[in-house]
Amino acid sequence: MKTFCGRANPTTGSLEWLEEGEDYDYHQEIARSRYADMLHDKDRNVKYYQGIHAAVSRVKERGEKAIVLDIGTGTGLLSMMAASAGADFCYAIEVFKPMANAAVNIVEKNGFSDKIKVINKHSTEVTVGPDGDMQCRANILVTELFDTELIGEGALPTYEHAHKYLVQEGCEAVPHRATVYVQLVESKRMWSWNKLFPVHVEAEDGEKIIVPPSEMENCPGIPSVCDIQLNQMPTSDFTVLSDVVTMFSVDFSKPVQSASTYYRVQLEPVKSGKAQIVLSWWDIDMDPSGQINCTMAPYWAKPTSTLQWRDHWMQCVYFLPNEEPVLQGEKLFLTACRDEYSVWYKLQKAREEENKADVRVGSPVCRCRAHLLWNRPRFGELNDQNRTHQYIKSLRKVLKTDSVCLCISDGSLLPVLAHYLGAKQVQYFFFEANHLEDKIKIIEARPELLKPSHLEDKKISVLVGEPFFTTSLLPWHNLYFWYARTAVSSHLASNVTVLPQSASLHMMIVEFQDLWRIRSPCGTCEGFDVRTMDDMIKDSLNFRESKEAEPHPLWEYPCKSLSDPQEVLTFDFTKTVPQHGLSTEGSVNLLRKGRSHGAVLWMEYHLAADTSISTGLMQISNEKGNCEWNPHCKQAVYFFSSVIESETLSDPTAVTYAINFDTKTGEIAMDFKL
Ligand code: SAH
């Protein structure tokens, strides 16, 4: 079997599929998997264990043998819990081969080989009978197949099949039930991830406003869930319009139907406002009585108990198709529609309620195409008026009435800004501007194929970019701008202005409040030795270049700086990409007490001598070193293989680094020594 791995190529700005060899064995998938995060989720583990104990006891009390089906066993954890709780036999199903192999190993190490049979299959392929994978149907069904949206990983069809073919009628299920909760809110911040707001341009001849076209205003957007760490959203960034209400629940001990359906609830706004967003999360009851409950409720909805941090389950943000003014106390109906894998919402006023036929709405399909071009953080970035202002200020300084301007960035508003700021001619790669076709020319060619005729035989006097490219995963992938600039060199006027003129890579050592868990070894989990999994992840991290930085939106993951931020490399866009690589070495002092979990890296773009845009650190907000990050961008995180504890401040520990930008591949390799 061939394995293909997708990778952004920053030198061409495109996504490429690389074929991996026989020895690949899914190292990237394992290295970046969520297994460690799940095993660090103490709250989840404890509650599963309690629920499994209770289920095994109930079956035993009935005088039956406890036969467990564990679908998606991963490390084998839940089966080992069941065996320890007294189950007679467990069938542990795991579709992902490297994980199934690890489960066999872990089960053996923990001494459960005679009680647990690991089956490397998708559950729908599992057979029952004397010659089958399972001797008989199970009477306890244990699974953990949920994602942030509950059903996105296919829990419903898996349960539907299991009830039909793999478990007995009246089986015990752990979890017993899941419940989805919703809350209606107004939030300019979150709404800015879904709609383009008017852009104000202060031009020479007065203020111009770029208004989004009406088809964009009325577009229902895309169905994919927006999952975030809602606990990082301060209450000042949204207004609650309704109480938290139960939207729907699924009883996993009964036959489950996965076919599309809808659920409706009545709401009475607690406040008047603009209904824009449905916030949603779920909880699972591990037992029928509901006493063992594991919840994803955010801080304001569950203020009493301590919050368990986890990244494998977060909360959902759903955008209503349109914003709707609502009045306190008025009667509203909220409809959740779902298919097998996803959920979407619709809000109706009471008077529309009579028209029940229209309740069920199809999954949202983007009509304006902006939602296909811009993802949620990108919408947020384009709506960041402060950021836009920096570009306007810098563009205004360099644009003249006879400027011939070329813009290189994906889905950018810069050509429109440049036009309003007076450029005579604006050229742009890949963009459909809003009725400015005669003013902004879209060049349907790659930069290296640019011909003088594209530019009407003129030379480019101003070359601009944000830079932003949709294929970029890590901050430096936007250096594709530099490659494109190099490709169009022969079309540039001798006195061309390149904006940004340069970029720099910055680095800082941090201590994460929680994010460290996702890459930290587990050792034992609820008394079970899972070190085989730790070793497997370590192997995968060491496999070729898997040990590399990974992108994370750090506004969702609090950390404190342990060192000063440091500029480590600069990239001069006024020149072409050099043949040789760029490298740097140095050391950085740890200035605060703490645990050094890793280095964070980000890019800054220098638009003018006094104007820079940071895609990373915005500021260090207090003496404790708490960091504020650009909320629209992902930063690069390089996790250290071992954590160092800095204790004394009088004799600061130094971390040495070597960072290398390979101009042939556009990738940055790094190494740190503690
Ligand atoms: N049960 C483990 C792991 C949960 S992660 C724990 O709680 O720690 C979910 C696992 O289920 C993944 O390893 C995934 O590969 C597997 N999986 C998902 N759907 C499956 C299915 N229908 N059949 C078999 N494995 C499945």
XYZ file of C-alpha atoms and ligand atoms in Angstrom:
700
model
C 0.000 0.000 0.000
C 1.262 3.461 -0.840
C 1.078 6.289 1.632
C 0.812 9.860 0.417
C 1.405 12.803 2.699
C 0.270 16.315 1.879
C 2.835 19.050 2.329
C 2.893 22.748 1.564
C 5.751 23.724 -0.695
C 6.658 27.298 0.270
C 8.794 27.768 -2.850
C 5.834 27.206 -5.192
C 2.954 28.176 -2.907
C 1.173 24.917 -3.633
C 0.219 21.803 -1.745
C 2.076 18.731 -2.928
C 1.490 15.056 -2.261
C 4.628 13.136 -1.456
C 4.767 9.391 -1.629
C 6.252 7.844 1.491
C 8.252 4.619 1.460
C 7.507 1.243 3.053
C 9.163 2.290 6.304
C 6.926 5.314 6.758
C 4.238 3.683 8.904
C 2.213 6.837 9.569
C 4.846 8.617 11.638
C 3.447 12.084 11.037
C -0.046 10.979 12.002
C 1.228 9.356 15.181
C 3.544 12.208 16.097
C 0.699 14.710 15.761
C -2.073 12.494 17.122
C -4.351 13.303 20.031
C -3.799 10.066 21.933
C -1.450 11.647 24.483
C -3.915 14.464 25.082
C -6.722 11.947 25.709
C -4.589 9.941 28.117
C -3.736 13.138 30.016
C -7.458 13.909 30.332
C -7.826 12.751 33.917
C -11.468 13.765 34.216
C -12.394 11.712 31.143
C -10.389 8.676 32.251
C -11.724 8.617 35.807
C -15.310 8.902 34.625
C -14.946 6.216 32.001
C -13.465 3.936 34.644
C -16.364 4.631 37.030
C -18.911 4.133 34.267
C -17.332 0.896 33.107
C -17.191 -0.406 36.693
C -20.873 0.366 37.182
C -21.853 -1.283 33.869
C -19.879 -4.468 34.598
C -21.481 -4.611 38.071
C -24.997 -4.238 36.666
C -24.438 -7.102 34.231
C -22.892 -9.282 36.929
C -25.781 -8.560 39.258
C -28.096 -9.964 36.618
C -26.011 -13.137 36.784
C -24.742 -12.736 33.239
C -21.216 -12.966 31.910
C -19.872 -9.522 31.064
C -18.815 -9.502 27.389
C -17.466 -6.129 26.325
C -17.206 -4.589 22.872
C -14.764 -1.651 22.857
C -14.964 0.128 19.506
C -11.925 2.273 18.758
C -9.749 0.904 21.516
C -6.674 3.044 20.771
C -4.184 2.033 23.446
C -6.629 -0.568 24.800
C -7.292 1.617 27.822
C -11.060 1.175 28.119
C -10.818 -2.607 27.610
C -8.180 -2.838 30.332
C -10.478 -0.852 32.611
C -13.297 -3.305 31.825
C -11.098 -6.356 32.430
C -9.940 -4.876 35.748
C -13.546 -4.185 36.684
C -14.287 -7.900 36.301
C -15.428 -8.255 32.697
C -15.197 -11.833 31.455
C -13.988 -10.967 27.972
C -13.343 -7.865 25.837
C -13.268 -7.449 22.081
C -11.120 -4.401 21.396
C -11.606 -3.068 17.868
C -9.149 -0.632 16.320
C -9.016 0.325 12.660
C -5.681 2.203 12.689
C -3.002 -0.461 12.303
C -0.093 1.151 14.202
C -2.470 1.763 17.102
C -3.886 -1.779 17.018
C -0.311 -3.110 17.182
C 0.419 -0.843 20.126
C -2.775 -2.043 21.844
C -1.682 -5.701 21.518
C 1.609 -4.793 23.129
C 0.088 -2.690 25.913
C -2.556 -5.315 26.725
C 0.150 -7.973 26.986
C 2.440 -5.823 29.133
C -0.386 -5.173 31.556
C -1.204 -8.891 31.770
C -4.618 -8.862 30.054
C -3.855 -10.972 26.969
C -6.208 -13.743 28.077
C -9.116 -11.336 28.606
C -8.757 -8.897 25.708
C -8.717 -9.699 22.006
C -7.493 -6.835 19.838
C -9.033 -6.849 16.359
C -7.463 -4.614 13.720
C -10.598 -3.826 11.725
C -13.177 -1.165 11.242
C -16.112 -2.134 13.450
C -18.410 -2.505 10.447
C -16.145 -5.308 9.149
C -16.231 -7.282 12.404
C -17.932 -10.697 12.222
C -19.807 -12.576 14.961
C -20.164 -16.360 15.303
C -18.179 -19.500 16.122
C -15.649 -18.717 13.347
C -15.996 -14.972 13.572
C -13.943 -12.242 15.180
C -16.353 -12.328 18.115
C -17.749 -15.574 19.484
C -21.005 -13.927 20.437
C -22.625 -10.527 20.674
C -21.457 -8.338 23.546
C -23.677 -7.085 26.366
C -21.529 -4.065 27.215
C -20.686 -1.475 24.574
C -17.836 0.877 25.373
C -16.641 3.568 22.978
C -14.949 6.890 22.782
C -15.609 7.971 19.212
C -16.525 11.580 19.809
C -15.113 14.786 18.490
C -15.848 18.358 19.525
C -19.056 18.235 17.476
C -19.871 14.839 19.067
C -20.746 13.098 15.791
C -18.010 14.313 13.444
C -15.909 11.178 13.752
C -18.747 8.926 12.702
C -20.061 7.850 16.105
C -23.674 7.592 14.841
C -23.166 5.145 11.933
C -20.772 3.123 14.088
C -23.369 2.820 16.882
C -26.136 2.117 14.410
C -24.163 -0.789 12.967
C -23.029 -2.086 16.366
C -26.593 -2.265 17.665
C -27.709 -4.130 14.575
C -24.917 -6.667 14.421
C -22.492 -6.674 17.342
C -24.312 -6.201 20.650
C -27.298 -7.768 22.384
C -30.606 -6.000 22.798
C -30.708 -4.193 26.118
C -26.950 -3.936 26.333
C -25.257 -1.577 28.735
C -23.499 1.309 27.024
C -20.664 3.423 28.417
C -21.237 6.267 27.892
C -24.951 5.765 28.346
C -26.062 9.020 26.768
C -24.757 12.212 25.222
C -26.514 15.567 25.393
C -25.848 18.581 23.184
C -26.358 22.058 24.672
C -26.691 25.393 22.927
C -26.646 29.049 23.819
C -27.544 31.938 21.548
C -25.110 34.863 21.596
C -24.211 38.081 19.873
C -20.518 38.551 19.257
C -18.856 40.992 16.937
C -15.593 39.156 17.390
C -16.956 35.745 16.368
C -19.222 37.181 13.680
C -16.103 38.713 12.119
C -14.973 35.156 11.366
C -17.953 34.655 9.089
C -18.827 37.926 7.315
C -16.724 40.647 5.770
C -17.330 43.973 7.477
C -17.183 47.248 5.562
C -13.596 48.451 5.183
C -12.923 52.132 5.756
C -10.229 53.660 3.565
C -9.043 57.169 4.251
C -7.991 58.277 0.767
C -6.662 61.659 -0.400
C -10.126 62.685 -1.607
C -12.020 61.639 1.532
C -13.116 58.417 3.152
C -14.105 55.502 0.932
C -15.955 52.489 2.222
C -15.497 49.099 0.650
C -18.784 47.300 1.163
C -19.090 43.562 0.805
C -21.408 42.556 -2.047
C -24.951 41.573 -1.030
C -24.456 37.969 -2.122
C -21.752 37.786 0.542
C -24.050 39.368 3.133
C -26.757 36.805 2.464
C -24.539 33.786 2.073
C -25.177 30.971 4.582
C -21.487 30.075 4.642
C -20.023 26.610 4.917
C -21.152 23.699 7.088
C -17.817 22.774 8.664
C -17.786 23.290 12.406
C -15.673 26.002 13.967
C -14.176 24.352 17.044
C -12.255 26.461 19.500
C -11.134 26.665 23.112
C -14.125 28.717 24.166
C -12.625 29.022 27.631
C -10.168 31.525 26.153
C -12.999 33.782 24.967
C -13.503 36.517 27.577
C -17.117 37.328 28.454
C -16.472 40.863 27.203
C -16.252 39.451 23.660
C -19.847 38.215 23.494
C -23.318 38.944 24.828
C -25.446 36.070 26.039
C -28.926 36.239 24.458
C -30.403 33.024 25.830
C -30.007 30.560 28.663
C -28.156 27.337 27.998
C -30.712 24.873 26.607
C -30.654 21.183 25.798
C -30.768 20.755 22.028
C -30.838 16.966 21.701
C -29.559 13.777 23.284
C -28.598 10.341 22.037
C -29.161 7.188 24.112
C -26.320 4.837 23.215
C -27.842 1.799 24.951
C -30.696 1.684 22.399
C -30.568 1.322 18.611
C -29.177 4.550 17.166
C -30.298 6.103 13.898
C -27.725 7.955 11.888
C -30.022 9.200 9.096
C -30.418 12.973 8.745
C -32.912 14.536 11.103
C -33.636 17.738 12.995
C -34.440 18.884 16.524
C -36.263 22.054 17.601
C -36.323 23.963 20.843
C -38.177 27.046 21.923
C -36.105 29.952 23.187
C -36.921 33.164 24.948
C -34.119 35.691 24.689
C -32.952 36.934 28.084
C -31.813 40.110 26.379
C -32.516 41.976 23.157
C -29.742 41.940 20.625
C -28.523 40.546 17.350
C -28.661 36.752 17.215
C -25.556 35.750 15.293
C -23.941 32.734 16.860
C -24.957 29.459 18.458
C -22.365 28.258 20.939
C -22.565 24.559 21.588
C -20.977 21.796 23.631
C -21.964 18.399 24.953
C -21.694 16.195 27.969
C -21.789 12.450 28.389
C -23.443 10.518 31.204
C -21.418 7.398 31.821
C -24.328 5.687 33.615
C -28.143 5.738 33.244
C -28.638 7.674 36.495
C -26.543 10.562 35.172
C -24.363 10.624 38.270
C -21.107 10.141 36.382
C -21.019 13.106 34.046
C -18.188 14.400 31.873
C -18.893 17.855 30.469
C -17.369 20.230 27.933
C -19.305 23.185 29.387
C -17.289 26.410 29.214
C -16.354 28.382 32.321
C -19.417 30.647 32.445
C -21.843 27.744 32.062
C -20.274 25.632 34.769
C -18.687 27.999 37.227
C -18.560 25.735 40.288
C -16.367 22.784 39.398
C -12.779 22.993 38.268
C -12.290 22.891 34.533
C -10.407 20.039 32.972
C -8.187 21.289 30.173
C -8.332 19.194 27.036
C -7.643 19.756 23.387
C -9.231 16.664 21.877
C -12.682 17.997 22.857
C -13.361 21.715 22.732
C -16.523 23.719 22.033
C -18.347 24.616 18.823
C -19.187 27.956 17.274
C -22.022 27.836 14.704
C -22.824 30.859 12.582
C -26.483 31.498 11.850
C -27.083 32.059 8.111
C -27.965 35.705 8.822
C -27.881 37.901 11.861
C -31.346 38.375 13.290
C -32.504 41.112 15.686
C -34.285 39.489 18.633
C -36.255 40.972 21.524
C -36.094 39.993 25.146
C -38.909 37.578 25.983
C -39.989 37.005 22.378
C -40.747 33.469 21.244
C -38.047 31.927 19.065
C -37.447 28.485 17.659
C -33.969 27.139 17.177
C -33.589 24.169 14.856
C -30.553 21.912 14.833
C -30.316 19.910 11.639
C -27.853 17.098 11.344
C -26.692 14.532 8.878
C -24.470 11.587 9.796
C -21.431 13.701 10.538
C -22.313 17.333 11.121
C -24.763 19.782 12.646
C -26.015 23.209 11.557
C -28.520 25.679 12.962
C -31.430 27.826 11.953
C -33.340 30.395 14.003
C -37.003 31.197 13.399
C -39.417 33.672 14.893
C -42.660 32.326 16.325
C -44.815 33.654 13.516
C -42.803 31.768 10.925
C -43.294 28.688 13.032
C -46.631 27.755 11.385
C -44.763 26.965 8.242
C -43.431 23.667 9.509
C -42.687 22.340 6.058
C -39.789 24.692 5.832
C -38.247 23.679 9.145
C -35.778 21.290 7.685
C -33.057 23.136 5.870
C -30.279 21.714 3.818
C -26.746 21.995 5.005
C -25.337 25.456 4.235
C -23.665 25.862 0.871
C -21.536 28.927 0.248
C -22.924 30.953 -2.658
C -20.619 33.955 -2.497
C -17.442 31.888 -2.759
C -15.747 34.044 -0.110
C -16.251 31.256 2.437
C -14.390 28.907 0.136
C -11.558 31.394 -0.317
C -11.250 32.588 3.279
C -11.308 30.386 6.344
C -12.580 31.711 9.697
C -9.280 33.146 10.989
C -8.716 34.771 7.594
C -12.104 36.504 7.756
C -11.070 37.728 11.190
C -7.757 38.993 9.848
C -9.363 40.865 6.940
C -11.856 42.413 9.356
C -9.090 43.631 11.622
C -9.451 47.341 10.970
C -6.282 48.136 12.870
C -4.248 45.832 10.648
C -5.885 47.228 7.498
C -5.022 50.700 8.699
C -1.315 49.788 8.863
C -1.438 48.697 5.208
C -3.359 51.811 4.180
C -0.862 54.049 5.939
C 2.064 52.339 4.243
C 0.438 52.081 0.815
C -0.508 55.733 0.873
C 3.148 56.633 1.314
C 4.361 54.664 -1.684
C 1.525 54.856 -4.227
C 1.531 57.579 -6.823
C -1.101 58.298 -9.457
C 1.040 56.686 -12.143
C 1.953 53.627 -10.026
C 1.719 50.271 -11.700
C 0.992 47.984 -8.805
C 1.267 44.188 -8.654
C -0.192 42.370 -5.680
C 0.867 38.865 -4.736
C -1.275 37.318 -1.975
C -4.274 35.008 -1.874
C -7.751 36.460 -1.486
C -6.352 39.825 -0.515
C -8.052 43.180 -0.234
C -4.788 45.001 -0.980
C -5.604 45.482 -4.701
C -8.864 47.195 -3.749
C -7.081 49.352 -1.174
C -4.384 50.220 -3.718
C -7.031 51.198 -6.222
C -8.864 53.476 -3.781
C -5.586 54.991 -2.708
C -4.968 56.151 -6.242
C -2.874 53.581 -8.106
C -3.428 53.929 -11.826
C -3.186 50.290 -12.587
C -3.374 47.315 -10.248
C -2.431 43.818 -11.297
C -3.254 40.834 -9.227
C -2.840 37.098 -9.322
C -5.965 34.923 -8.766
C -8.729 37.134 -7.438
C -12.189 38.158 -8.369
C -12.586 41.716 -7.264
C -15.974 43.267 -6.684
C -16.814 45.008 -9.934
C -13.456 46.652 -10.262
C -12.530 44.570 -13.298
C -11.512 47.585 -15.333
C -9.405 48.963 -12.495
C -7.926 45.780 -11.131
C -6.597 43.238 -13.546
C -6.522 39.657 -12.445
C -3.676 37.699 -13.919
C -4.524 34.069 -14.345
C -0.978 32.820 -14.446
C 1.638 31.783 -11.999
C 4.267 34.438 -11.168
C 7.000 32.621 -13.110
C 4.792 32.706 -16.217
C 4.175 36.451 -16.048
C 4.695 38.079 -19.466
C 5.156 41.743 -20.376
C 1.784 41.598 -22.146
C 0.081 40.891 -18.813
C 1.369 44.260 -17.698
C 0.672 46.056 -20.970
C 4.436 46.279 -21.409
C 4.804 48.442 -18.346
C 7.197 47.812 -15.497
C 5.913 47.303 -12.004
C 6.626 50.264 -9.769
C 4.992 48.943 -6.579
C 4.969 45.286 -5.610
C 2.749 44.499 -2.637
C 1.758 41.483 -0.598
C 0.365 40.959 2.901
C 1.839 38.348 2.437
C -0.743 35.594 2.856
C -1.182 32.291 1.035
C -3.856 29.699 1.714
C -1.427 26.783 1.450
C 0.762 28.120 4.253
C 0.794 25.990 7.353
C 3.720 27.442 9.258
C 4.434 31.172 9.561
C 7.431 31.129 7.209
C 5.489 29.449 4.428
C 4.220 32.911 3.502
C 7.792 33.574 2.352
C 6.416 32.273 -0.918
C 5.983 36.005 -1.513
C 9.773 36.238 -1.723
C 9.930 33.397 -4.261
C 7.174 34.962 -6.342
C 8.927 38.329 -6.119
C 12.084 36.618 -7.385
C 10.126 35.045 -10.247
C 8.788 38.414 -11.433
C 12.123 40.268 -11.045
C 12.494 41.047 -14.734
C 9.176 42.927 -14.685
C 10.122 45.246 -11.846
C 11.118 48.857 -12.481
C 14.636 49.676 -11.312
C 13.266 51.883 -8.556
C 10.480 49.476 -7.564
C 9.047 49.690 -4.072
C 8.466 46.309 -2.465
C 5.953 46.328 0.363
C 6.651 44.727 2.796
C 10.302 45.550 2.300
C 11.431 42.740 4.561
C 10.335 40.136 7.034
C 11.905 38.780 10.158
C 11.589 35.560 12.071
C 11.213 35.920 15.827
C 11.608 33.360 18.561
C 10.848 33.116 22.252
C 11.071 30.337 24.859
C 7.790 29.710 26.678
C 6.107 27.782 29.437
C 2.655 26.605 28.413
C -0.155 26.506 30.902
C -1.579 23.329 29.297
C -0.540 22.809 25.697
C 2.575 20.880 26.782
C 0.279 17.930 27.584
C -0.372 17.108 23.947
C 3.284 16.139 23.422
C 4.186 14.897 26.876
C 4.701 11.179 27.701
C 1.954 9.584 29.829
C 3.776 6.758 31.590
C 0.807 5.246 33.360
C -2.840 6.096 32.943
C -5.229 5.165 35.776
C -2.704 2.539 36.823
C -2.205 1.040 33.333
C 1.232 1.132 31.786
C 0.952 2.913 28.435
C 4.657 3.543 27.882
C 4.523 1.569 24.626
C 2.471 4.438 23.259
C 4.925 7.019 24.581
C 7.754 5.153 22.842
C 5.791 4.916 19.642
C 5.216 8.692 19.633
C 8.880 9.317 20.439
C 9.935 7.072 17.550
C 7.628 8.889 15.209
C 8.924 12.268 16.337
C 12.447 11.114 15.628
C 11.532 9.671 12.263
C 13.303 11.841 9.710
C 12.174 15.404 9.940
C 9.003 14.721 11.893
C 10.688 16.608 14.719
C 9.713 19.989 13.457
C 7.687 22.953 14.500
C 3.912 22.609 14.441
C 1.282 25.316 13.954
C -0.975 26.330 16.860
C -3.193 29.408 17.303
C -1.669 30.515 20.592
C -4.457 32.893 21.591
C -6.241 29.643 22.514
C -3.314 28.253 24.495
C -2.054 30.487 27.303
C 1.669 30.584 27.933
C 4.212 32.809 29.590
C 7.465 33.958 28.114
C 10.605 32.729 29.831
C 12.982 34.617 27.549
C 12.884 37.911 25.736
C 11.546 37.677 22.204
C 14.457 37.608 19.811
C 14.779 38.347 16.101
C 16.651 35.396 14.609
C 16.542 35.768 10.800
C 15.687 38.517 8.329
C 14.508 38.208 4.746
C 15.170 41.121 2.438
C 12.363 41.363 -0.118
C 14.092 44.169 -1.991
C 16.525 41.487 -3.191
C 15.878 38.096 -4.742
C 15.997 34.835 -2.766
C 19.694 34.001 -2.393
C 21.152 30.752 -3.705
C 22.691 29.864 -0.364
C 20.689 29.124 2.779
C 20.328 31.523 5.692
C 21.412 30.300 9.053
C 21.946 31.636 12.499
C 23.171 30.394 15.840
C 22.991 31.965 19.230
C 21.784 31.661 22.735
C 18.930 33.074 24.689
C 18.738 33.536 28.443
C 15.864 32.264 30.532
C 14.761 35.297 32.489
C 11.885 33.892 34.486
C 11.401 30.881 36.702
C 9.482 28.202 34.939
C 9.417 25.119 32.804
C 10.719 25.576 29.269
C 8.351 23.540 27.154
C 9.395 24.852 23.798
C 10.121 27.739 21.490
C 7.480 29.776 19.685
C 8.371 31.276 16.309
C 6.511 33.822 14.214
C 7.037 36.271 11.367
C 6.923 40.035 11.363
C 6.483 41.986 8.151
C 8.061 45.393 7.808
C 5.799 47.532 5.667
C 7.780 50.698 6.202
C 10.555 51.876 8.471
C 8.085 52.548 11.279
C 5.298 50.083 10.465
C 5.433 46.366 11.156
C 2.787 43.685 11.301
C 3.357 40.876 13.781
C 1.743 37.523 13.068
C 2.803 36.360 16.513
C 3.483 38.153 19.750
C 1.445 41.319 20.233
C 2.687 42.026 23.730
C 3.813 40.553 27.004
C 0.992 41.725 29.187
C 2.413 41.669 32.716
C 5.460 40.998 34.858
C 4.496 37.324 35.048
C 5.260 37.092 31.346
C 1.731 36.293 30.107
C 1.654 36.649 26.352
C -0.870 38.149 24.004
C -0.839 36.662 20.494
C -2.183 37.745 17.152
C -5.709 36.233 17.254
C -5.882 35.547 13.491
C -2.699 33.577 12.965
C -1.164 30.305 13.950
C 2.307 30.458 15.397
C 4.981 27.770 15.093
C 5.637 25.764 18.237
C 8.750 23.670 18.579
C 8.370 21.364 21.585
C 11.630 20.542 23.346
C 12.230 16.833 23.824
C 12.886 17.401 27.500
C 11.643 20.133 29.763
C 14.060 22.243 31.754
C 13.186 23.877 34.957
C 14.795 27.290 35.457
C 15.043 28.117 39.130
C 17.574 30.797 39.798
C 17.384 34.151 38.188
C 20.737 35.445 39.367
C 22.548 32.963 37.144
C 20.208 32.603 34.158
C 20.242 29.379 32.168
C 21.017 29.822 28.487
C 19.352 27.907 25.668
C 21.451 27.677 22.525
C 19.827 27.451 19.120
C 20.724 26.828 15.510
C 18.165 27.840 12.903
C 18.526 27.258 9.201
C 16.366 28.499 6.341
C 16.889 26.270 3.335
C 16.259 28.482 0.313
C 15.866 25.410 -1.933
C 12.935 23.978 0.035
C 11.634 27.074 1.810
C 11.665 25.130 5.072
C 13.187 26.119 8.380
C 15.033 23.522 10.447
C 15.985 24.162 14.031
C 17.754 22.656 16.934
C 17.848 23.724 20.563
C 20.212 22.686 23.323
C 19.240 23.198 26.898
N -10.574 4.189 23.346
C -9.323 4.899 23.380
C -9.028 5.645 22.103
C -10.100 6.582 21.611
S -9.676 7.406 20.131
C -9.334 5.831 24.568
O -10.424 6.141 25.038
O -8.290 6.259 25.026
C -10.741 6.680 18.967
C -10.111 5.510 18.239
O -11.138 4.836 17.541
C -9.083 5.875 17.201
O -7.930 5.131 17.446
C -9.726 5.475 15.860
O -8.759 4.958 14.949
C -10.687 4.386 16.272
N -11.931 4.207 15.500
C -12.856 5.144 15.198
N -13.930 4.597 14.612
C -13.706 3.268 14.550
C -14.477 2.167 14.068
N -15.703 2.339 13.583
N -13.916 0.947 14.130
C -12.679 0.757 14.663
N -11.924 1.768 15.140
C -12.429 3.012 15.106
